[in-house]
Every structure is written in structure tokens, then in C-alpha cells.
């Protein structure tokens, strides 16, 4: 377009002011808080980089970061192949498939808090059907309140329930974007179904898989609501993911300076992953 | 001939349907059981359905007020996010200005940022600014993710509208605002409805700020109230199930309309 019909800044400014106020002020304020020894209710004292120093040598912080990445890894390892298999099983645009797709996508919009309460009802040892069935069939004691592994596993299971549909929908869209011609010529050449998958389907869906992978990674790293309801930090801090640790520290120790330092660190990690995601999207 | 691929994919889909639906079924039947039935042991088919769990918390307790707050909050959030979102989306889609791509990415990083990381500075700031425990405080903080979301989604929709439509309007002597009102907004109506519904759902679902930045029934939304209920010592699980079902009602309505757009919206237009 040759001439600009209206000053773009005028259109851009209202949104910029609202989001800018909302993000710059808290970010800079967090940077300021991070230099303070500030317990809620007590006047703050300037302590320079001590909070970051503390963070470097806080074993619980690094433990929580590695638990977080273990969670992300476990979720991705299950959700991506499962979502892919479902997408390939249901990619044809028939009436039945559309109905199944709608049913499978219900968990996506459910409030994360309710996802947590649903799984709490499912796995509580006194009232839940899962521990009940495992006890009856295998005489297995399933208790997320005492077993660190079971607590971790349950959060992964919950995330698989909640977000596999997302991977599935993204990959259905990716599968739909592959033109039919390569498949037709492969059929003519008599290629095996594994070859078709390996050399046509998978390369054609690469972009969709990348997007699903990166967005899932970011969201899984940030997970809070469901886990907070289900296990909080869990037995032996088995589900003490980063968001949980920050909020728990804020609530129990009211040490806002240290929490702000952790928040900034967390923010950097997520911004780096976001940046990679955008690079991938822009290359397309 | 029945190939094993077909059979195994049918089995997979069947198992997945059970895996997705059973927890939802369990939530719903739990909400119809009495407190004693729930504690008394695992029963897969309830004998009769009773509605007491829906009545008591909503009409005799404060949960009706929480529900009202959730509605006000979500509707106000839509009203706050859409007008600036539409204008900015138009600017990013159609106009060139300095560093426009950088600004667009900057908006998205705000959407992606972990809410828990923003909680701490907001918590301290809100106590200073007297925004703690107020609905407008929650409206402000929710816009940090929802406004960038609106911009990204609407930008995708505006990109898909051919430019000739607008150019014809300018040739007819329309000003920008006339064009916006008479040409663009009518064309964008479905897109605006979709983004409004998403913003409503995201705000409705938000829990972290809702539970930690409010304390009283005057401001706390349903998610916050439900969390506080669950952290009590003496808990009635069937009432929790009932309140969870109530919290799901807008979602069930929305999923019908949003089905086609979920993948696009949750990937910020990366997938169509």
C-alpha cells in the first residue's frame, strides 16, 4: 500500500500502553525487589546481588528446576507420539472423525484448576477409582501423598489427559496441509506404509511437530494450577516445579526479594524458549 | 481385508476416548452423590441423582457471589481487550511502522511469560496501590496475557481479508474510521466473536491471580473460591465436584463454537 491512511502509532498505542504498564512496571519492580532483603511487612534493606548469590547455591531451587525439566521431558515423550498416532488415525475429514475430535478436545478449555480437582477425585486413596482398581486387581498401594514417584507420575498423567488433545489438533492440521499427490505416486510405486510414513508424512508434518513440541515445552514448564491443587510440592518435593516453588516460598517465608530473583530467572528461561519458537514460526 | 493398522488405530482411538471421558464422567457422578456415598467407597453407578450439592454452595454459601464475580471479571476483560486489540491488530496487519515486528513479538512474550513470575511484583505493588482484593485489579492484571492474545489472533483474521475491500472504500471517500465501522468490523464479526469467547474462557479459567490477589467475596472469582474451599480441612468432595461442574458450564458452551479455532488460537496462528 502506497500511502498510510492513518497514523499506525495511533492504533498501536492503546494496546501498547495497557500491556506496557502491565509488563514493564512489574518487571522493573521485580528487578528492584531482587536487590532487596524484603520480607513482607518488614521495611526492605538493600543487599545488592545477595539474592542471586543465594539462588546459585540453593539446592532446592536447582532441584526444582531439574524436576521441572524432568516433568517437561516425560510429558513430551508421551504426548507427541500419542498425539501423532491419534492424528494419523483420525485425520480424514469424516463426520465420525469430527465428532471424535470434538470429544477429544474437551479437556483443552477446562479450567486448569478443575483439571486438578478432577484428578484429585480420581486418585485420592480414600475416594478415587484408580487406587481402588489397582488395589483390587494388583494389590498395589497407590497414594500420591506418600510416594514421590506416584505423585510425579500422576502429574504427568494429568498433563497427558489435559494436553495430548492439543498436540493431536495441531498435528491433524499439519497432516491436512500435506497435498495428496505424493501419496498417490507412492501408491503407484508400491511403497510400504512405513516408507510412506517415514518419507512423506513425517517430513510433511515436521513444522507442526516442532510447533507442538515448543509450545508444549513452554506451557509444561510454567505449569502451576493443576499441580498446586493435586499435590502442591508433593511428597519429598517430588512435584516441586518452579512455579510451585516460587509461590510456596512467597506464601510460607514471605521472602519477596528472593522470590523476585527466582521470578526473573524463570522469566529469562521462558523468554529464550519463546524466542526460539518465534524463530521457527518466522522461518515458515 | 482388515489391516492390522486399521485395527490398532481403532483400538487406540477407543482407549483414548475412554481415557478422556472417564474422568469427566467421574466428576459428574461425584457431584450427584451425597457426602456419605462418596466417603463410603468407590461406586461406579450411583443409585439416584441428587442436586443438593449444587444448591447449598451456590445459594446458601458465598459461592454464588464468586460466580457473579467471575462473570463480571470475564465480561469486563473482553470489553477491555477487544477495542485496543482490534486497532493494534489492524496496525500490525496492514500498516508499516518502525520496529513493528519487534513490537509484535514483544506482545507475544508477555503472553508466554509464566504468571507465577509476575505474581511477586504484582503482589507487593497491589498492596501499595490499594488494588489488592479488587475486581479492577484482576481486570488489569489479566490483560497482560489476553490483550496480546487478541492482537495475534485478530491479526491472523485481518491478514486473510483481501485489501481490495478497503481500497474500494477509500476510493469512495471513506475516512479510516468510517471504513473500520462500515466495512471492516462487519467482516470481522465472526473473528471478534471467537476472540471474545477465548478471552472470556481464559479469564474465567485463570486461578493464580484470582486466588492470591483477592481475599473477600466482594472480589474473589470462582476459581479462587474453589481453591480456598479445597484447602479447608473438612472438605465435602461432592460439593467440590458440583462447583467444578458449574465452573465448566461456559467451557462446554464455548467448545461448540470454538472447535474449529482451538488449534489456531493456542498456537498463535502458527497452525491453521
Coordinates of C-alpha atoms in Angstrom, one line a residue:
Chain A
X1 CA 0.0 0.0 0.0
X2 CA 1.5 3.3 -1.1
X3 CA 0.1 5.8 1.5
X4 CA -0.8 5.2 5.1
X5 CA -4.4 6.1 5.6
X6 CA -4.0 6.6 9.3
X7 CA -1.0 7.0 11.7
X8 CA -0.2 3.4 12.8
X9 CA 1.1 4.6 16.1
X10 CA -2.3 6.0 17.0
X11 CA -3.8 2.5 16.5
X12 CA -1.0 0.7 18.2
X13 CA -0.7 3.0 21.3
X14 CA -3.7 2.0 23.4
X15 CA -2.7 -1.7 23.4
X16 CA 0.9 -0.8 24.0
X17 CA 0.1 1.4 27.0
X18 CA -2.1 -1.2 28.6
X19 CA 0.3 -4.1 28.1
X20 CA 3.4 -1.9 28.6
X21 CA 2.2 -0.7 32.0
X22 CA 1.3 -4.2 32.9
X23 CA 4.7 -5.7 32.0
X24 CA 7.4 -3.1 32.3
X25 CA 6.4 -1.8 35.8
X26 CA 6.3 -5.3 37.4
X27 CA 9.4 -6.5 35.6
X28 CA 11.5 -3.5 36.7
X29 CA 9.9 -3.6 40.1
X30 CA 10.9 -7.3 40.3
X31 CA 14.5 -6.3 39.3
X32 CA 14.4 -3.8 42.1
X33 CA 12.9 -6.2 44.7
X34 CA 15.6 -8.8 43.7
X35 CA 18.3 -6.4 45.1
X36 CA 16.4 -6.1 48.5
X37 CA 16.1 -8.2 51.6
X38 CA 12.3 -7.7 51.8
X39 CA 10.1 -9.8 54.0
X40 CA 6.5 -8.8 53.6
X41 CA 5.6 -6.4 56.4
X42 CA 9.2 -5.5 57.3
X43 CA 11.0 -2.5 55.7
X44 CA 13.3 -3.6 53.0
X45 CA 17.1 -3.4 53.0
X46 CA 19.4 -3.1 50.0
X47 CA 21.6 -6.2 49.7
X48 CA 22.8 -6.0 46.1
X49 CA 23.2 -9.3 44.4
X50 CA 22.9 -11.5 47.5
X51 CA 19.5 -12.9 46.4
X52 CA 21.1 -14.1 43.1
X53 CA 24.0 -15.5 45.1
X54 CA 21.6 -17.4 47.3
X55 CA 19.8 -18.6 44.2
X56 CA 23.1 -20.0 42.7
X57 CA 23.7 -22.1 45.9
X58 CA 20.1 -23.0 46.7
X59 CA 19.9 -26.8 46.2
X60 CA 16.1 -26.7 46.4
X61 CA 16.0 -24.2 43.5
X62 CA 18.2 -26.4 41.2
X63 CA 16.3 -29.5 42.3
X64 CA 13.0 -27.8 41.4
X65 CA 14.4 -26.7 38.1
X66 CA 15.5 -30.2 37.2
X67 CA 12.2 -31.7 38.4
X68 CA 10.5 -29.2 36.1
X69 CA 12.6 -30.3 33.2
X70 CA 12.0 -34.0 34.0
X71 CA 8.3 -33.2 34.0
X72 CA 8.5 -31.5 30.7
X73 CA 10.5 -34.4 29.2
X74 CA 8.1 -37.0 30.5
X75 CA 5.1 -35.1 29.1
X76 CA 6.6 -34.6 25.7
X77 CA 7.8 -38.1 25.4
X78 CA 4.3 -39.4 25.9
X79 CA 2.2 -36.6 24.3
X80 CA 4.0 -36.1 21.0
X81 CA 3.9 -39.8 19.8
X82 CA 0.4 -40.3 21.2
X83 CA -0.9 -37.1 19.6
X84 CA 0.8 -38.1 16.3
X85 CA -0.7 -41.6 16.3
X86 CA -4.2 -40.2 17.1
X87 CA -3.8 -37.5 14.4
X88 CA -2.9 -40.1 11.8
X89 CA -5.8 -42.3 12.9
X90 CA -8.3 -39.5 12.8
X91 CA -7.1 -37.1 10.1
X92 CA -9.7 -38.0 7.5
X93 CA -12.5 -35.4 7.5
X94 CA -15.5 -37.7 8.0
X95 CA -18.5 -37.0 10.2
X96 CA -17.5 -39.6 12.8
X97 CA -13.9 -38.3 13.0
X98 CA -15.2 -34.7 13.5
X99 CA -17.4 -35.9 16.4
X100 CA -14.5 -37.8 18.0
X101 CA -12.2 -34.8 17.5
X102 CA -14.7 -32.6 19.4
X103 CA -14.9 -35.1 22.2
X104 CA -11.1 -35.4 22.4
X105 CA -10.7 -31.7 22.6
X106 CA -12.9 -31.1 25.6
X107 CA -10.1 -31.1 28.2
X108 CA -8.4 -28.2 26.4
X109 CA -10.7 -25.4 27.6
X110 CA -11.5 -26.8 31.1
X111 CA -10.1 -24.5 33.8
X112 CA -6.7 -26.0 34.9
X113 CA -7.9 -25.8 38.5
X114 CA -10.8 -28.1 37.6
X115 CA -8.4 -30.4 35.8
X116 CA -6.6 -30.6 39.2
X117 CA -9.8 -31.3 41.1
X118 CA -11.0 -33.9 38.6
X119 CA -7.7 -35.8 39.0
X120 CA -7.8 -35.4 42.8
X121 CA -11.2 -37.1 42.7
X122 CA -9.7 -39.8 40.5
X123 CA -6.6 -40.6 42.6
X124 CA -7.3 -39.8 46.2
X125 CA -6.6 -43.0 48.1
X126 CA -9.9 -42.9 50.1
X127 CA -12.3 -41.9 47.3
X128 CA -10.6 -42.4 43.9
X129 CA -11.4 -45.2 41.4
X130 CA -7.7 -45.5 40.3
X131 CA -6.3 -46.5 43.7
X132 CA -9.4 -48.7 44.2
X133 CA -8.9 -50.6 41.0
X134 CA -5.2 -51.0 41.5
X135 CA -5.8 -52.3 45.0
X136 CA -8.4 -54.8 43.9
X137 CA -6.6 -56.1 40.8
X138 CA -2.9 -55.9 41.7
X139 CA -3.0 -55.4 45.4
X140 CA -1.0 -52.2 44.7
X141 CA -1.0 -49.3 47.1
X142 CA -1.4 -46.1 45.1
X143 CA -1.0 -42.9 47.2
X144 CA 0.2 -39.6 45.8
X145 CA 0.5 -38.3 49.3
X146 CA 3.4 -40.6 50.3
X147 CA 5.0 -42.0 47.1
X148 CA 7.2 -39.4 45.3
X149 CA 7.3 -41.4 42.1
X150 CA 3.5 -41.9 42.1
X151 CA 3.0 -38.2 42.7
X152 CA 5.3 -37.3 39.8
X153 CA 3.7 -39.9 37.6
X154 CA 0.2 -38.6 38.4
X155 CA 1.1 -35.1 37.4
X156 CA 2.4 -36.4 34.1
X157 CA -0.7 -38.5 33.6
X158 CA -2.9 -35.4 34.3
X159 CA -0.9 -33.4 31.8
X160 CA -1.3 -36.1 29.2
X161 CA -5.0 -36.0 29.7
X162 CA -5.1 -32.3 29.6
X163 CA -2.8 -31.5 26.7
X164 CA -2.5 -34.5 24.3
X165 CA -5.6 -33.2 22.6
X166 CA -3.7 -30.0 21.8
X167 CA -0.8 -31.9 20.2
X168 CA -3.4 -34.0 18.4
X169 CA -5.3 -31.0 17.0
X170 CA -2.1 -29.3 15.9
X171 CA -0.9 -32.4 14.1
X172 CA -4.3 -33.0 12.5
X173 CA -3.9 -29.5 11.0
X174 CA -0.3 -30.4 10.0
X175 CA -1.4 -33.6 8.3
X176 CA -4.2 -31.8 6.5
X177 CA -1.7 -29.4 5.0
X178 CA 0.2 -32.2 3.1
X179 CA -1.0 -32.4 -0.5
X180 CA -2.4 -35.8 -1.7
X181 CA -0.1 -36.1 -4.8
X182 CA 3.0 -37.6 -3.1
X183 CA 0.7 -40.3 -1.5
X184 CA -0.8 -41.2 -4.9
X185 CA 2.6 -41.6 -6.6
X186 CA 3.8 -43.6 -3.6
X187 CA 0.8 -45.9 -4.0
X188 CA 1.6 -46.3 -7.7
X189 CA 5.2 -47.2 -6.9
X190 CA 4.0 -49.7 -4.3
X191 CA 5.8 -48.1 -1.3
X192 CA 5.3 -49.8 2.0
X193 CA 3.2 -48.0 4.6
X194 CA 6.3 -47.5 6.8
X195 CA 8.1 -45.9 3.9
X196 CA 5.2 -43.6 3.2
X197 CA 5.2 -42.6 6.9
X198 CA 8.9 -42.1 7.0
X199 CA 9.5 -40.2 3.8
X200 CA 6.2 -38.4 3.1
X201 CA 4.1 -38.0 6.3
X202 CA 6.8 -37.3 8.8
X203 CA 8.8 -34.7 6.7
X204 CA 5.5 -33.0 5.8
X205 CA 4.5 -32.7 9.4
X206 CA 7.9 -31.5 10.7
X207 CA 6.8 -27.9 11.2
X208 CA 3.6 -28.9 13.1
X209 CA 5.6 -31.2 15.3
X210 CA 8.1 -28.5 16.1
X211 CA 5.4 -26.0 17.0
X212 CA 3.5 -28.5 19.2
X213 CA 6.8 -29.5 20.8
X214 CA 7.9 -25.9 21.6
X215 CA 4.5 -24.7 22.8
X216 CA 4.0 -27.7 25.0
X217 CA 7.5 -27.3 26.4
X218 CA 6.8 -23.7 27.4
X219 CA 3.4 -24.5 28.9
X220 CA 4.6 -27.6 30.8
X221 CA 7.5 -25.6 32.2
X222 CA 5.0 -23.0 33.5
X223 CA 2.6 -25.5 35.0
X224 CA 1.0 -24.4 38.2
X225 CA -2.7 -24.6 38.8
X226 CA -3.3 -28.3 38.3
X227 CA -0.3 -29.4 40.3
X228 CA -1.0 -26.9 43.1
X229 CA -4.4 -28.5 43.5
X230 CA -3.3 -32.1 43.1
X231 CA 0.0 -32.5 45.0
X232 CA 1.4 -28.9 45.6
X233 CA 5.1 -29.6 46.2
X234 CA 4.4 -33.3 46.7
X235 CA 6.0 -35.9 49.0
X236 CA 9.7 -35.3 49.2
X237 CA 9.2 -32.3 46.9
X238 CA 8.6 -34.7 44.0
X239 CA 6.4 -32.2 42.1
X240 CA 8.1 -29.0 43.3
X241 CA 8.1 -27.4 39.9
X242 CA 9.5 -23.9 39.5
X243 CA 6.1 -22.0 39.7
X244 CA 5.2 -24.1 42.7
X245 CA 8.5 -23.4 44.5
X246 CA 8.2 -19.6 43.9
X247 CA 4.6 -19.4 45.2
X248 CA 5.3 -21.7 48.1
X249 CA 8.3 -19.6 49.1
X250 CA 6.3 -16.4 48.8
X251 CA 3.4 -17.8 50.9
X252 CA 5.5 -19.6 53.6
X253 CA 8.5 -17.4 54.0
X254 CA 7.2 -14.1 52.6
X255 CA 10.7 -13.5 51.3
X256 CA 9.7 -11.3 48.3
X257 CA 13.3 -10.3 47.4
X258 CA 14.4 -13.9 46.8
X259 CA 11.2 -14.8 45.1
X260 CA 11.6 -11.8 42.7
X261 CA 15.1 -13.1 41.9
X262 CA 13.8 -16.5 41.1
X263 CA 10.9 -15.0 39.0
X264 CA 13.4 -13.1 36.9
X265 CA 15.5 -16.2 36.3
X266 CA 12.3 -18.1 35.3
X267 CA 11.3 -15.3 33.0
X268 CA 14.6 -15.4 31.2
X269 CA 14.3 -19.2 30.6
X270 CA 10.8 -18.8 29.1
X271 CA 11.8 -15.8 27.0
X272 CA 14.6 -17.8 25.5
X273 CA 12.3 -20.7 24.6
X274 CA 9.7 -18.2 23.2
X275 CA 12.4 -16.6 21.1
X276 CA 13.3 -20.0 19.6
X277 CA 9.6 -20.7 18.9
X278 CA 9.2 -17.4 17.1
X279 CA 12.3 -18.0 15.0
X280 CA 10.8 -21.3 13.9
X281 CA 7.5 -19.7 13.1
X282 CA 9.2 -16.8 11.2
X283 CA 11.2 -19.2 9.1
X284 CA 8.0 -20.8 7.8
Chain B
X1 CA -9.4 -57.2 4.2
X2 CA -8.8 -55.8 7.6
X3 CA -5.3 -54.5 8.0
X4 CA -3.7 -54.5 11.5
X5 CA -3.0 -50.8 11.1
X6 CA -6.7 -50.1 10.9
X7 CA -7.5 -52.3 13.9
X8 CA -4.7 -50.9 16.1
X9 CA -5.7 -47.4 15.3
X10 CA -9.4 -48.1 16.2
X11 CA -8.2 -49.6 19.5
X12 CA -6.0 -46.6 20.2
X13 CA -8.9 -44.2 19.5
X14 CA -11.2 -46.2 21.6
X15 CA -8.8 -46.3 24.6
X16 CA -8.2 -42.6 24.2
X17 CA -11.9 -41.8 24.3
X18 CA -12.3 -43.8 27.5
X19 CA -9.2 -42.1 29.0
X20 CA -10.6 -38.7 28.2
X21 CA -14.2 -39.3 29.1
X22 CA -14.0 -41.4 32.2
X23 CA -12.5 -38.6 34.5
X24 CA -15.3 -36.3 33.2
X25 CA -17.9 -39.0 33.9
X26 CA -16.5 -39.5 37.4
X27 CA -16.6 -35.7 38.1
X28 CA -20.2 -35.6 37.1
X29 CA -21.4 -38.6 39.0
X30 CA -19.5 -37.5 42.1
X31 CA -21.4 -34.2 42.0
X32 CA -24.7 -36.1 42.3
X33 CA -23.6 -38.3 45.2
X34 CA -24.2 -37.4 48.8
X35 CA -21.2 -36.8 51.1
X36 CA -21.6 -40.2 52.7
X37 CA -21.9 -42.0 49.4
X38 CA -18.5 -40.5 48.4
X39 CA -16.8 -41.4 51.6
X40 CA -18.5 -44.8 51.8
X41 CA -16.4 -46.3 48.9
X42 CA -16.0 -46.3 45.2
X43 CA -19.3 -46.7 43.3
X44 CA -19.3 -46.5 39.6
X45 CA -23.1 -46.2 39.1
X46 CA -24.9 -44.0 41.6
X47 CA -28.4 -45.2 42.7
X48 CA -30.1 -41.9 42.4
X49 CA -29.1 -38.3 41.4
X50 CA -29.5 -35.6 43.9
X51 CA -28.9 -31.9 43.4
X52 CA -28.2 -30.8 46.9
X53 CA -24.5 -30.3 46.1
X54 CA -25.5 -27.7 43.6
X55 CA -28.0 -25.9 45.8
X56 CA -26.1 -25.4 49.0
X57 CA -22.8 -23.8 48.0
X58 CA -24.4 -21.5 45.4
X59 CA -27.4 -20.3 47.3
X60 CA -26.6 -20.7 51.0
X61 CA -22.9 -20.0 50.9
X62 CA -20.7 -17.4 49.3
X63 CA -20.1 -19.3 46.1
X64 CA -22.9 -17.5 44.3
X65 CA -21.0 -14.3 44.9
X66 CA -17.8 -15.9 43.5
X67 CA -19.7 -17.0 40.4
X68 CA -21.1 -13.4 39.9
X69 CA -17.5 -12.0 40.3
X70 CA -16.3 -14.5 37.6
X71 CA -18.9 -13.3 35.2
X72 CA -18.2 -9.6 35.8
X73 CA -14.5 -10.2 35.6
X74 CA -14.6 -12.1 32.3
X75 CA -17.0 -9.8 30.6
X76 CA -15.0 -6.7 31.7
X77 CA -11.9 -8.4 30.4
X78 CA -13.4 -8.9 27.0
X79 CA -14.5 -5.2 27.0
X80 CA -11.0 -4.1 27.9
X81 CA -9.1 -6.3 25.5
X82 CA -11.1 -6.1 22.3
X83 CA -11.2 -2.4 21.2
X84 CA -7.4 -1.8 21.6
X85 CA -6.8 -5.3 20.3
X86 CA -8.7 -4.7 17.1
X87 CA -6.9 -1.4 16.4
X88 CA -3.5 -2.8 17.1
X89 CA -4.2 -6.0 15.1
X90 CA -5.1 -3.7 12.1
X91 CA -1.9 -1.7 12.5
X92 CA 0.2 -4.9 12.6
X93 CA -1.6 -6.5 9.7
X94 CA -2.0 -3.6 7.3
X95 CA 0.4 -0.8 8.1
X96 CA 4.1 -0.4 8.3
X97 CA 5.8 1.3 11.2
X98 CA 9.1 1.4 12.8
X99 CA 10.1 -1.9 14.6
X100 CA 6.6 -3.3 14.1
X101 CA 7.8 -6.9 14.1
X102 CA 9.7 -6.3 17.3
X103 CA 6.6 -4.9 19.0
X104 CA 4.5 -7.8 17.7
X105 CA 7.0 -10.3 19.2
X106 CA 7.2 -8.3 22.4
X107 CA 3.4 -8.7 22.8
X108 CA 3.7 -12.4 22.5
X109 CA 6.5 -12.7 25.1
X110 CA 4.1 -11.2 27.6
X111 CA 1.5 -13.8 26.7
X112 CA 4.1 -16.6 27.1
X113 CA 5.6 -15.3 30.4
X114 CA 4.9 -17.5 33.4
X115 CA 2.2 -15.9 35.5
X116 CA 4.0 -17.1 38.7
X117 CA 6.9 -14.9 37.7
X118 CA 4.7 -11.8 37.6
X119 CA 2.9 -12.7 40.8
X120 CA 5.5 -11.5 43.2
X121 CA 6.0 -7.9 41.9
X122 CA 2.2 -7.5 41.4
X123 CA 1.5 -8.8 44.9
X124 CA 3.8 -6.1 46.5
X125 CA 2.7 -3.4 44.1
X126 CA -1.0 -4.1 44.6
X127 CA -0.8 -3.7 48.3
X128 CA 0.8 -0.3 47.9
X129 CA -1.6 0.8 45.2
X130 CA -4.8 -0.4 47.0
X131 CA -5.6 -2.7 44.2
X132 CA -5.3 -5.8 46.3
X133 CA -8.6 -7.6 46.7
X134 CA -10.4 -5.6 44.0
X135 CA -12.0 -6.8 40.8
X136 CA -10.5 -3.9 38.7
X137 CA -7.1 -5.1 39.9
X138 CA -7.8 -8.5 38.5
X139 CA -9.1 -7.0 35.3
X140 CA -5.8 -5.1 34.8
X141 CA -3.5 -8.0 35.5
X142 CA -5.4 -10.4 33.3
X143 CA -5.0 -8.1 30.3
X144 CA -1.2 -8.8 30.2
X145 CA -1.9 -12.1 28.5
X146 CA -5.3 -11.6 27.0
X147 CA -4.6 -8.4 25.0
X148 CA -1.5 -9.9 23.2
X149 CA -3.6 -13.0 22.5
X150 CA -6.4 -10.8 21.0
X151 CA -3.9 -9.0 18.8
X152 CA -2.3 -12.1 17.5
X153 CA -5.5 -13.9 16.7
X154 CA -7.2 -10.9 15.1
X155 CA -4.1 -10.1 13.1
X156 CA -4.4 -13.6 11.5
X157 CA -8.0 -13.0 10.6
X158 CA -7.4 -9.5 9.2
X159 CA -4.5 -10.9 7.1
X160 CA -7.0 -13.2 5.5
X161 CA -9.3 -10.3 4.3
X162 CA -8.3 -9.1 0.8
X163 CA -7.0 -5.5 0.8
X164 CA -9.2 -4.5 -2.2
X165 CA -12.2 -4.3 0.0
X166 CA -10.7 -1.5 2.0
X167 CA -9.2 0.2 -1.0
X168 CA -12.6 0.4 -2.7
X169 CA -13.9 2.1 0.4
X170 CA -11.2 4.7 0.4
X171 CA -11.8 5.4 -3.3
X172 CA -15.4 6.1 -2.3
X173 CA -14.1 8.7 0.0
X174 CA -14.4 6.9 3.3
X175 CA -12.1 8.0 6.2
X176 CA -10.3 5.3 8.1
X177 CA -12.9 5.3 10.9
X178 CA -15.8 5.1 8.5
X179 CA -14.1 2.2 6.7
X180 CA -13.5 0.5 10.0
X181 CA -17.1 0.8 11.2
X182 CA -18.9 0.1 7.9
X183 CA -16.6 -2.4 6.1
X184 CA -14.0 -4.0 8.4
X185 CA -15.9 -4.6 11.6
X186 CA -18.9 -6.3 9.9
X187 CA -16.4 -8.5 8.0
X188 CA -14.6 -9.3 11.3
X189 CA -17.7 -10.1 13.3
X190 CA -17.1 -13.9 13.5
X191 CA -13.4 -13.3 14.3
X192 CA -14.3 -10.9 17.0
X193 CA -16.8 -13.3 18.5
X194 CA -14.2 -16.1 18.5
X195 CA -11.5 -14.0 20.2
X196 CA -14.0 -12.6 22.7
X197 CA -15.1 -16.1 23.6
X198 CA -11.5 -17.2 24.1
X199 CA -10.7 -14.2 26.2
X200 CA -13.8 -14.9 28.3
X201 CA -12.7 -18.5 28.8
X202 CA -9.0 -17.7 29.6
X203 CA -10.1 -15.1 32.2
X204 CA -12.8 -17.4 33.6
X205 CA -10.1 -20.2 34.0
X206 CA -7.4 -18.1 35.5
X207 CA -6.6 -19.2 39.0
X208 CA -3.2 -18.0 40.3
X209 CA -4.0 -14.2 40.5
X210 CA -7.7 -14.9 41.3
X211 CA -6.7 -16.9 44.4
X212 CA -3.8 -14.9 45.7
X213 CA -4.6 -11.3 44.8
X214 CA -8.1 -11.4 46.3
X215 CA -9.5 -12.5 49.6
X216 CA -13.1 -11.4 50.1
X217 CA -16.3 -12.4 48.4
X218 CA -16.6 -8.9 47.0
X219 CA -13.8 -9.6 44.6
X220 CA -12.8 -13.3 44.5
X221 CA -13.8 -15.2 41.4
X222 CA -15.0 -18.8 41.4
X223 CA -11.6 -20.4 40.7
X224 CA -10.1 -18.6 43.7
X225 CA -13.1 -19.6 45.9
X226 CA -12.9 -23.2 44.8
X227 CA -9.2 -23.4 45.6
X228 CA -9.8 -22.0 49.1
X229 CA -12.6 -24.5 49.6
X230 CA -10.3 -27.3 48.7
X231 CA -7.6 -26.1 51.1
X232 CA -10.0 -26.4 54.1
X233 CA -9.6 -29.3 56.4
X234 CA -13.2 -30.5 56.4
X235 CA -14.0 -31.0 52.7
X236 CA -17.1 -32.2 51.1
X237 CA -15.9 -33.8 47.9
X238 CA -19.3 -33.9 46.2
X239 CA -19.7 -30.2 46.6
X240 CA -16.3 -29.6 45.1
X241 CA -17.3 -31.8 42.2
X242 CA -20.6 -29.8 41.8
X243 CA -18.7 -26.5 41.9
X244 CA -16.2 -27.8 39.3
X245 CA -19.1 -28.8 37.0
X246 CA -20.5 -25.2 37.4
X247 CA -17.1 -23.8 36.6
X248 CA -17.2 -25.9 33.4
X249 CA -20.5 -24.6 32.1
X250 CA -19.1 -21.7 30.0
X251 CA -16.5 -24.1 28.6
X252 CA -19.0 -26.6 27.4
X253 CA -20.9 -23.9 25.6
X254 CA -17.8 -22.4 24.2
X255 CA -16.2 -25.6 22.9
X256 CA -19.1 -26.0 20.5
X257 CA -18.4 -22.6 18.8
X258 CA -14.6 -22.7 19.2
X259 CA -13.9 -26.2 18.0
X260 CA -12.5 -25.2 14.6
X261 CA -10.3 -22.4 16.1
X262 CA -8.7 -24.1 19.1
X263 CA -5.5 -25.2 17.3
X264 CA -5.1 -21.8 15.6
X265 CA -5.7 -19.9 18.8
X266 CA -3.5 -21.9 21.1
X267 CA -0.6 -21.8 18.7
X268 CA -1.0 -18.0 18.0
X269 CA -1.7 -18.6 14.3
X270 CA 1.2 -20.9 13.7
X271 CA -1.2 -23.6 12.6
X272 CA -4.3 -23.1 10.6

